[in-house]
mmCIF file of C-alpha atoms in Angstrom:
data_model
loop_
_atom_site.group_PDB
_atom_site.id
_atom_site.type_symbol
_atom_site.label_atom_id
_atom_site.label_comp_id
_atom_site.label_asym_id
_atom_site.label_seq_id
_atom_site.Cartn_x
_atom_site.Cartn_y
_atom_site.Cartn_z
ATOM 1 C CA MET B 1 33.903 -134.899 -15.148
ATOM 2 C CA ALA B 2 36.609 -137.254 -13.898
ATOM 3 C CA LYS B 3 37.248 -140.964 -13.943
ATOM 4 C CA PRO B 4 36.428 -143.135 -10.922
ATOM 5 C CA ALA B 5 38.906 -142.831 -8.055
ATOM 6 C CA LYS B 6 40.510 -146.254 -8.588
ATOM 7 C CA HIS B 7 41.652 -145.142 -12.029
ATOM 8 C CA GLN B 8 43.379 -142.094 -10.553
ATOM 9 C CA ARG B 9 45.283 -144.186 -7.998
ATOM 10 C CA ASP B 10 46.100 -146.736 -10.677
ATOM 11 C CA GLU B 11 47.518 -144.025 -12.937
ATOM 12 C CA ILE B 12 49.813 -142.841 -10.143
ATOM 13 C CA ASP B 13 50.868 -146.370 -9.158
ATOM 14 C CA GLU B 14 51.590 -147.342 -12.773
ATOM 15 C CA PHE B 15 53.905 -144.354 -13.167
ATOM 16 C CA LEU B 16 55.689 -145.020 -9.864
ATOM 17 C CA ALA B 17 56.328 -148.587 -11.009
ATOM 18 C CA THR B 18 58.559 -147.179 -13.762
ATOM 19 C CA LEU B 19 60.840 -145.395 -11.260
ATOM 20 C CA PRO B 20 63.786 -146.825 -9.338
ATOM 21 C CA GLU B 21 62.858 -148.151 -5.910
ATOM 22 C CA ASP B 22 64.865 -145.343 -4.285
ATOM 23 C CA GLY B 23 63.362 -142.639 -6.546
ATOM 24 C CA PRO B 24 62.549 -139.486 -4.548
ATOM 25 C CA LEU B 25 59.009 -139.274 -5.939
ATOM 26 C CA ARG B 26 58.161 -142.720 -4.575
ATOM 27 C CA ALA B 27 58.885 -141.517 -1.042
ATOM 28 C CA ILE B 28 56.813 -138.367 -1.522
ATOM 29 C CA VAL B 29 53.766 -140.234 -2.827
ATOM 30 C CA ARG B 30 54.026 -142.839 -0.085
ATOM 31 C CA GLY B 31 54.234 -140.079 2.524
ATOM 32 C CA ALA B 32 51.434 -139.363 4.964
ATOM 33 C CA LYS B 33 50.507 -136.014 3.391
ATOM 34 C CA VAL B 34 49.857 -137.360 -0.119
ATOM 35 C CA GLN B 35 48.213 -140.554 1.127
ATOM 36 C CA THR B 36 45.860 -138.539 3.335
ATOM 37 C CA GLU B 37 44.884 -136.307 0.417
ATOM 38 C CA LEU B 38 44.469 -139.310 -1.887
ATOM 39 C CA ALA B 39 42.261 -141.139 0.615
ATOM 40 C CA ALA B 40 40.127 -138.025 1.060
ATOM 41 C CA PHE B 41 39.756 -137.723 -2.717
ATOM 42 C CA GLU B 42 38.773 -141.385 -3.075
ATOM 43 C CA ALA B 43 36.095 -141.046 -0.405
ATOM 44 C CA ALA B 44 34.730 -137.838 -1.960
ATOM 45 C CA ASP B 45 34.790 -139.348 -5.452
ATOM 46 C CA ALA B 46 32.856 -142.401 -4.239
ATOM 47 C CA ARG B 47 30.238 -140.111 -2.691
ATOM 48 C CA ALA B 48 30.003 -138.125 -5.925
ATOM 49 C CA LEU B 49 29.493 -141.267 -7.998
ATOM 50 C CA ALA B 50 26.815 -142.464 -5.570
ATOM 51 C CA GLU B 51 25.049 -139.094 -5.798
ATOM 52 C CA GLN B 52 25.282 -139.215 -9.608
ATOM 53 C CA THR B 53 23.530 -142.589 -9.571
ATOM 54 C CA ARG B 54 20.928 -141.254 -7.142
ATOM 55 C CA TYR B 55 20.292 -138.175 -9.313
ATOM 56 C CA ARG B 56 19.790 -140.222 -12.461
ATOM 57 C CA SER B 57 17.553 -142.677 -10.636
ATOM 58 C CA TRP B 58 15.258 -139.975 -9.233
ATOM 59 C CA GLU B 59 15.190 -138.000 -12.480
ATOM 60 C CA ARG B 60 14.183 -141.099 -14.418
ATOM 61 C CA ARG B 61 11.489 -141.900 -11.877
ATOM 62 C CA GLY B 62 10.190 -138.373 -12.167
ATOM 63 C CA LEU B 63 10.184 -138.546 -15.961
ATOM 64 C CA ARG B 64 8.348 -141.862 -15.929
ATOM 65 C CA ALA B 65 5.777 -140.535 -13.464
ATOM 66 C CA THR B 66 5.200 -137.407 -15.518
ATOM 67 C CA THR B 67 4.898 -139.422 -18.733
ATOM 68 C CA PHE B 68 2.456 -141.788 -17.018
ATOM 69 C CA GLY B 69 0.329 -138.812 -16.058
ATOM 70 C CA ILE B 70 0.271 -137.579 -19.653
ATOM 71 C CA LEU B 71 -0.531 -141.002 -21.090
ATOM 72 C CA ALA B 72 -3.267 -141.703 -18.549
ATOM 73 C CA GLY B 73 -4.887 -138.374 -19.328
ATOM 74 C CA ALA B 74 -4.510 -138.969 -23.069
ATOM 75 C CA LEU B 75 -6.303 -142.321 -22.908
ATOM 76 C CA LEU B 76 -9.368 -140.580 -21.562
ATOM 77 C CA LEU B 77 -9.438 -138.372 -24.665
ATOM 78 C CA PHE B 78 -10.161 -141.337 -26.934
ATOM 79 C CA PRO B 79 -13.821 -142.119 -27.804
ATOM 80 C CA LEU B 80 -13.959 -145.199 -25.620
ATOM 81 C CA ASP B 81 -17.347 -144.391 -24.110
ATOM 82 C CA ALA B 82 -18.867 -147.740 -25.115
ATOM 83 C CA TRP B 83 -16.018 -149.612 -23.441
ATOM 84 C CA VAL B 84 -16.317 -147.723 -20.168
ATOM 85 C CA ALA B 85 -20.094 -147.326 -20.146
ATOM 86 C CA GLY B 86 -20.392 -149.557 -17.112
ATOM 87 C CA VAL B 87 -17.633 -147.798 -15.181
ATOM 88 C CA PRO B 88 -18.846 -145.118 -12.763
ATOM 89 C CA ARG B 89 -17.778 -141.611 -13.650
ATOM 90 C CA THR B 90 -16.164 -141.323 -10.238
ATOM 91 C CA ILE B 91 -13.612 -144.010 -11.219
ATOM 92 C CA ILE B 92 -12.754 -142.179 -14.424
ATOM 93 C CA GLY B 93 -12.405 -138.952 -12.454
ATOM 94 C CA ALA B 94 -10.218 -140.739 -9.904
ATOM 95 C CA LEU B 95 -7.924 -141.940 -12.710
ATOM 96 C CA GLN B 96 -7.559 -138.397 -14.015
ATOM 97 C CA THR B 97 -6.866 -137.104 -10.511
ATOM 98 C CA LEU B 98 -4.292 -139.844 -9.922
ATOM 99 C CA ALA B 99 -2.491 -138.911 -13.124
ATOM 100 C CA LEU B 100 -2.282 -135.273 -12.040
ATOM 101 C CA ALA B 101 -1.221 -136.228 -8.504
ATOM 102 C CA VAL B 102 1.588 -138.483 -9.753
ATOM 103 C CA THR B 103 2.918 -135.764 -12.038
ATOM 104 C CA PHE B 104 2.735 -133.036 -9.390
ATOM 105 C CA GLY B 105 4.105 -135.304 -6.654
ATOM 106 C CA SER B 106 7.136 -136.325 -8.696
ATOM 107 C CA VAL B 107 8.027 -132.690 -9.341
ATOM 108 C CA LEU B 108 7.678 -131.813 -5.642
ATOM 109 C CA LEU B 109 9.754 -134.813 -4.551
ATOM 110 C CA ILE B 110 12.641 -134.004 -6.885
ATOM 111 C CA THR B 111 12.510 -130.362 -5.779
ATOM 112 C CA TRP B 112 12.692 -131.452 -2.147
ATOM 113 C CA LEU B 113 15.437 -134.083 -2.570
ATOM 114 C CA LYS B 114 17.604 -131.860 -4.810
ATOM 115 C CA PRO B 115 19.531 -134.823 -6.313
ATOM 116 C CA LEU B 116 21.223 -132.689 -8.971
ATOM 117 C CA GLU B 117 22.483 -130.160 -6.433
ATOM 118 C CA GLU B 118 23.792 -132.951 -4.189
ATOM 119 C CA TRP B 119 25.613 -134.584 -7.100
ATOM 120 C CA MET B 120 27.167 -131.295 -8.238
ATOM 121 C CA SER B 121 28.237 -130.387 -4.716
ATOM 122 C CA HIS B 122 29.938 -133.731 -4.090
ATOM 123 C CA ARG B 123 31.590 -133.698 -7.524
ATOM 124 C CA ALA B 124 32.952 -130.207 -6.835
ATOM 125 C CA GLU B 125 34.388 -131.403 -3.540
ATOM 126 C CA ALA B 126 35.993 -134.427 -5.194
ATOM 127 C CA GLU B 127 37.591 -132.330 -7.932
ATOM 128 C CA GLN B 128 39.001 -129.919 -5.368
ATOM 129 C CA LEU B 129 40.564 -132.840 -3.543
ATOM 130 C CA ARG B 130 41.975 -134.253 -6.788
ATOM 131 C CA GLY B 131 43.831 -130.979 -7.271
ATOM 132 C CA ARG B 132 45.111 -131.141 -3.687
ATOM 133 C CA VAL B 133 46.568 -134.597 -4.328
ATOM 134 C CA PHE B 134 48.753 -133.325 -7.155
ATOM 135 C CA ALA B 135 49.517 -130.072 -5.358
ATOM 136 C CA ALA B 136 50.847 -132.086 -2.407
ATOM 137 C CA ILE B 137 52.960 -134.234 -4.716
ATOM 138 C CA LEU B 138 54.440 -131.276 -6.603
ATOM 139 C CA ARG B 139 55.280 -129.429 -3.373
ATOM 140 C CA GLY B 140 57.048 -132.416 -1.841
ATOM 141 C CA ALA B 141 60.739 -131.973 -1.081
ATOM 142 C CA ALA B 142 63.318 -134.624 -1.919
ATOM 143 C CA PRO B 143 63.722 -136.981 1.051
ATOM 144 C CA PRO B 144 67.212 -137.547 2.532
ATOM 145 C CA ASN B 145 69.534 -139.881 0.639
ATOM 146 C CA THR B 146 67.762 -139.317 -2.694
ATOM 147 C CA ASP B 147 68.775 -137.396 -5.803
ATOM 148 C CA PRO B 148 67.078 -133.951 -5.599
ATOM 149 C CA MET B 149 68.021 -133.156 -9.213
ATOM 150 C CA ALA B 150 65.923 -136.073 -10.464
ATOM 151 C CA LEU B 151 62.798 -135.001 -8.581
ATOM 152 C CA PRO B 152 61.443 -132.131 -10.781
ATOM 153 C CA ALA B 153 61.566 -134.299 -13.920
ATOM 154 C CA GLN B 154 59.767 -137.125 -12.109
ATOM 155 C CA LYS B 155 57.117 -134.694 -10.876
ATOM 156 C CA LEU B 156 56.527 -133.357 -14.382
ATOM 157 C CA ASP B 157 56.256 -136.835 -15.901
ATOM 158 C CA LEU B 158 53.800 -137.855 -13.180
ATOM 159 C CA LEU B 159 51.740 -134.701 -13.708
ATOM 160 C CA LEU B 160 51.579 -135.322 -17.444
ATOM 161 C CA GLY B 161 50.938 -139.054 -17.370
ATOM 162 C CA ALA B 162 48.726 -139.502 -14.319
ATOM 163 C CA HIS B 163 46.752 -136.274 -14.518
ATOM 164 C CA LEU B 164 46.835 -134.189 -17.699
ATOM 165 C CA ASP B 165 47.140 -137.011 -20.246
ATOM 166 C CA ASP B 166 44.600 -138.973 -18.227
ATOM 167 C CA GLN B 167 42.181 -136.056 -18.371
ATOM 168 C CA LEU B 168 42.755 -135.613 -22.111
ATOM 169 C CA ARG B 169 42.014 -139.287 -22.728
ATOM 170 C CA PHE B 170 38.852 -138.932 -20.690
ATOM 171 C CA PHE B 171 37.774 -135.820 -22.604
ATOM 172 C CA ASP B 172 38.432 -137.434 -25.993
ATOM 173 C CA ARG B 173 36.469 -140.554 -25.074
ATOM 174 C CA ARG B 174 33.512 -138.623 -23.652
ATOM 175 C CA ILE B 175 33.443 -136.236 -26.639
ATOM 176 C CA ARG B 176 32.995 -139.224 -28.956
ATOM 177 C CA GLU B 177 30.347 -140.773 -26.719
ATOM 178 C CA HIS B 178 28.347 -137.577 -26.222
ATOM 179 C CA ARG B 179 28.437 -136.674 -29.910
ATOM 180 C CA ALA B 180 27.277 -140.169 -30.866
ATOM 181 C CA SER B 181 24.489 -140.021 -28.287
ATOM 182 C CA ALA B 182 23.387 -136.534 -29.344
ATOM 183 C CA SER B 183 23.067 -137.544 -32.991
ATOM 184 C CA LYS B 184 21.346 -140.860 -32.319
ATOM 185 C CA LEU B 185 17.642 -141.143 -33.124
ATOM 186 C CA SER B 186 16.258 -142.934 -30.082
ATOM 187 C CA PRO B 187 13.400 -145.478 -30.269
ATOM 188 C CA LEU B 188 11.248 -143.143 -28.177
ATOM 189 C CA ARG B 189 11.636 -140.361 -30.712
ATOM 190 C CA LEU B 190 10.803 -142.741 -33.546
ATOM 191 C CA ILE B 191 7.636 -143.787 -31.713
ATOM 192 C CA GLY B 192 6.717 -140.143 -31.137
ATOM 193 C CA TYR B 193 7.237 -139.229 -34.782
ATOM 194 C CA ALA B 194 5.236 -142.274 -35.902
ATOM 195 C CA LEU B 195 2.341 -141.283 -33.636
ATOM 196 C CA ILE B 196 2.397 -137.721 -34.986
ATOM 197 C CA ALA B 197 2.300 -139.089 -38.533
ATOM 198 C CA CYS B 198 -0.622 -141.306 -37.554
ATOM 199 C CA ALA B 199 -2.539 -138.396 -36.034
ATOM 200 C CA GLY B 200 -1.830 -136.315 -39.129
ATOM 201 C CA ALA B 201 -3.045 -139.095 -41.413
ATOM 202 C CA ILE B 202 -6.287 -139.390 -39.448
ATOM 203 C CA GLY B 203 -6.791 -135.633 -39.689
ATOM 204 C CA LEU B 204 -6.120 -135.550 -43.428
ATOM 205 C CA ALA B 205 -8.433 -138.512 -44.012
ATOM 206 C CA ALA B 206 -11.233 -136.836 -42.078
ATOM 207 C CA LEU B 207 -10.693 -133.629 -44.067
ATOM 208 C CA ALA B 208 -10.721 -135.457 -47.402
ATOM 209 C CA LYS B 209 -13.858 -137.339 -46.378
ATOM 210 C CA GLY B 210 -15.612 -134.193 -45.271
ATOM 211 C CA LEU B 211 -14.753 -132.285 -48.446
ATOM 212 C CA GLU B 212 -15.563 -135.312 -50.595
ATOM 213 C CA VAL B 213 -12.302 -134.995 -52.452
ATOM 214 C CA PRO B 214 -12.185 -137.347 -55.499
ATOM 215 C CA LEU B 215 -9.442 -139.927 -54.966
ATOM 216 C CA PRO B 216 -8.123 -143.065 -56.683
ATOM 217 C CA GLU B 217 -9.859 -146.223 -55.506
ATOM 218 C CA THR B 218 -6.915 -147.510 -53.455
ATOM 219 C CA LEU B 219 -6.424 -144.180 -51.725
ATOM 220 C CA GLU B 220 -10.164 -143.855 -51.138
ATOM 221 C CA ARG B 221 -10.226 -147.215 -49.331
ATOM 222 C CA LEU B 222 -7.346 -145.995 -47.151
ATOM 223 C CA VAL B 223 -9.226 -142.770 -46.377
ATOM 224 C CA ASP B 224 -12.348 -144.765 -45.464
ATOM 225 C CA TRP B 225 -10.258 -146.882 -43.094
ATOM 226 C CA LEU B 226 -8.579 -143.848 -41.468
ATOM 227 C CA ALA B 227 -11.694 -141.658 -41.263
ATOM 228 C CA LEU B 228 -12.797 -143.079 -37.932
ATOM 229 C CA PRO B 229 -15.974 -142.005 -36.149
ATOM 230 C CA VAL B 230 -15.250 -138.920 -34.007
ATOM 231 C CA SER B 231 -11.836 -138.834 -35.641
ATOM 232 C CA ASN B 232 -11.044 -135.537 -33.946
ATOM 233 C CA ARG B 233 -10.953 -137.314 -30.566
ATOM 234 C CA TRP B 234 -8.723 -140.080 -31.928
ATOM 235 C CA GLN B 235 -6.430 -137.458 -33.426
ATOM 236 C CA LEU B 236 -6.302 -135.479 -30.185
ATOM 237 C CA GLY B 237 -5.571 -138.558 -28.076
ATOM 238 C CA ILE B 238 -2.830 -139.839 -30.363
ATOM 239 C CA ALA B 239 -1.259 -136.377 -30.666
ATOM 240 C CA THR B 240 -1.244 -136.018 -26.862
ATOM 241 C CA ILE B 241 0.464 -139.380 -26.431
ATOM 242 C CA ALA B 242 3.015 -138.391 -29.090
ATOM 243 C CA SER B 243 3.701 -135.140 -27.242
ATOM 244 C CA GLY B 244 4.217 -137.031 -23.991
ATOM 245 C CA VAL B 245 6.603 -139.517 -25.594
ATOM 246 C CA LEU B 246 8.625 -136.791 -27.312
ATOM 247 C CA ALA B 247 8.702 -134.712 -24.116
ATOM 248 C CA HIS B 248 10.051 -137.750 -22.269
ATOM 249 C CA ALA B 249 12.746 -138.297 -24.919
ATOM 250 C CA THR B 250 13.714 -134.623 -24.899
ATOM 251 C CA ALA B 251 13.908 -134.517 -21.103
ATOM 252 C CA ARG B 252 16.183 -137.554 -21.115
ATOM 253 C CA THR B 253 18.454 -135.818 -23.632
ATOM 254 C CA LEU B 254 18.536 -132.654 -21.523
ATOM 255 C CA MET B 255 19.320 -134.711 -18.433
ATOM 256 C CA GLU B 256 22.409 -136.167 -20.126
ATOM 257 C CA GLU B 257 23.298 -132.791 -21.754
ATOM 258 C CA ASP B 258 25.149 -134.549 -24.573
ATOM 259 C CA GLU B 259 25.631 -131.558 -26.885
ATOM 260 C CA ARG B 260 26.709 -129.170 -24.124
ATOM 261 C CA LYS B 261 29.128 -131.635 -22.540
ATOM 262 C CA ALA B 262 30.689 -132.542 -25.878
ATOM 263 C CA ALA B 263 31.254 -128.850 -26.630
ATOM 264 C CA VAL B 264 32.684 -128.050 -23.180
ATOM 265 C CA TYR B 265 34.977 -131.074 -23.193
ATOM 266 C CA ALA B 266 36.235 -130.207 -26.689
ATOM 267 C CA ILE B 267 37.016 -126.617 -25.659
ATOM 268 C CA THR B 268 38.766 -127.707 -22.462
ATOM 269 C CA ALA B 269 40.839 -130.382 -24.221
ATOM 270 C CA GLY B 270 41.876 -127.858 -26.872
ATOM 271 C CA LYS B 271 43.008 -125.320 -24.275
ATOM 272 C CA LEU B 272 44.915 -127.949 -22.313
ATOM 273 C CA ARG B 273 46.715 -129.200 -25.415
ATOM 274 C CA ARG B 274 47.637 -125.647 -26.443
ATOM 275 C CA LEU B 275 49.062 -125.005 -22.968
ATOM 276 C CA ILE B 276 51.167 -128.181 -23.149
ATOM 277 C CA ASP B 277 52.417 -127.376 -26.655
ATOM 278 C CA ARG B 278 53.281 -123.818 -25.650
ATOM 279 C CA ASP B 279 54.875 -124.265 -22.219
ATOM 280 C CA LEU B 280 56.187 -127.814 -21.916
ATOM 281 C CA SER B 281 59.581 -127.143 -23.506
ATOM 282 C CA ASN B 282 60.158 -124.184 -21.166
ATOM 283 C CA VAL B 283 59.161 -126.274 -18.169
ATOM 284 C CA ARG B 284 61.595 -129.022 -19.155
ATOM 285 C CA ALA B 285 64.346 -126.457 -19.618
ATOM 286 C CA GLY B 286 63.664 -125.106 -16.139
ATOM 287 C CA ILE B 287 63.628 -128.430 -14.351
ATOM 288 C CA ALA B 288 66.860 -129.490 -16.095
ATOM 289 C CA THR B 289 68.587 -127.138 -13.667
ATOM 290 C CA GLY B 290 66.652 -128.506 -10.691
ATOM 291 C CA ASP B 291 64.357 -125.463 -10.551
ATOM 292 C CA ASP B 292 60.689 -126.435 -10.353
ATOM 293 C CA GLU B 293 59.229 -122.901 -10.306
ATOM 294 C CA ALA B 294 58.217 -123.211 -13.962
ATOM 295 C CA LEU B 295 56.622 -126.573 -13.120
ATOM 296 C CA GLN B 296 54.533 -125.046 -10.340
ATOM 297 C CA LYS B 297 53.352 -122.285 -12.673
ATOM 298 C CA PHE B 298 52.560 -124.839 -15.392
ATOM 299 C CA PHE B 299 50.510 -126.867 -12.904
ATOM 300 C CA ALA B 300 48.615 -123.772 -11.764
ATOM 301 C CA ASN B 301 47.788 -122.845 -15.376
ATOM 302 C CA ALA B 302 46.648 -126.385 -16.182
ATOM 303 C CA ARG B 303 44.442 -126.475 -13.108
ATOM 304 C CA GLY B 304 43.021 -123.098 -14.135
ATOM 305 C CA ILE B 305 41.882 -124.611 -17.439
ATOM 306 C CA LEU B 306 40.335 -127.618 -15.708
ATOM 307 C CA GLU B 307 38.610 -125.324 -13.231
ATOM 308 C CA GLN B 308 36.740 -123.707 -16.098
ATOM 309 C CA GLU B 309 35.340 -127.098 -17.114
ATOM 310 C CA HIS B 310 34.559 -127.954 -13.512
ATOM 311 C CA ALA B 311 32.861 -124.606 -12.889
ATOM 312 C CA VAL B 312 29.488 -126.277 -13.350
ATOM 313 C CA TRP B 313 30.228 -128.301 -10.209
ATOM 314 C CA SER B 314 31.592 -125.378 -8.188
ATOM 315 C CA PHE B 315 29.190 -125.219 -5.276
ATOM 316 C CA VAL B 316 32.124 -125.745 -2.896
ATOM 317 C CA GLN B 317 34.061 -122.663 -1.836
ATOM 318 C CA PRO B 318 37.621 -122.563 -3.297
ATOM 319 C CA SER B 319 40.657 -122.935 -1.111
ATOM 320 C CA ALA B 320 42.355 -119.778 0.102
ATOM 321 C CA ASP B 321 45.588 -121.036 -1.454
ATOM 322 C CA PRO B 322 45.441 -120.544 -5.243
ATOM 323 C CA ALA B 323 47.711 -123.570 -5.755
ATOM 324 C CA ASP B 324 45.082 -125.789 -4.111
ATOM 325 C CA ARG B 325 42.117 -124.473 -6.104
ATOM 326 C CA VAL B 326 40.260 -126.777 -8.433
ATOM 327 C CA GLY B 327 36.754 -126.744 -9.840
#
């Protein structure tokens, strides 16, 4: 996935600031064609970021609702009959029904709103338009009264600095972040594991008590404390809550897709670096003569690699012109 749109424009502007005021690439980028494509990309990227926020918001609401349903149902598994003796059974039944309704309703709402599909579709559109920005720049002809021999080298340096190197920096940063997140033991998981251990301890204590297993005095006092009345209901309730907590933590991890994204980004960055190492010297040799055909081919190959990473977003139909295609 790409950086916010302002970073892309900033990368281009920072490179242009290094060129002479009368540099041919300045005129091309300032031209109506490139500015129109850049504005379209910025608008699409803003929509994609808004849809990403919307997706995460609705998915988290759905997860919380589902977890609430599990926890509410689990509470009714505990032997709390004495506490709720004065509560009509209809209220208890209503609580159970509410828990089921919240869970089912959240699933239906997310299915209807399709926040993930909307995010992917808008991201695909934005990435197509990003490719069109650089395609328009690389196709631009040298304006009158500028040095046409300087243009191919300026185009290549812009492509490397404002696009490919920018993407590689993004991939490297996100690889580190996703790997760190994937390996991190979240508080929710710790709570889930602690609850499972608690349920297991209650079960083992009840078993030891029932079998009258001889134990040291200290351990026997611990067993007496853990061997609660109707311990099977306590064990079932705690285990159900643990399952709900762990399911919530797992769903959050799947929503972020840390391991998959880290792997895909690493593969894409490796391919892009190999392409640069293999072809860059030939491209520079070609543009030294003022011929940018090798540059156009290099750009198409680089975009082909990025398209593979962006394939997950590719709900938008590709352009008929292969040079315009992005994922």
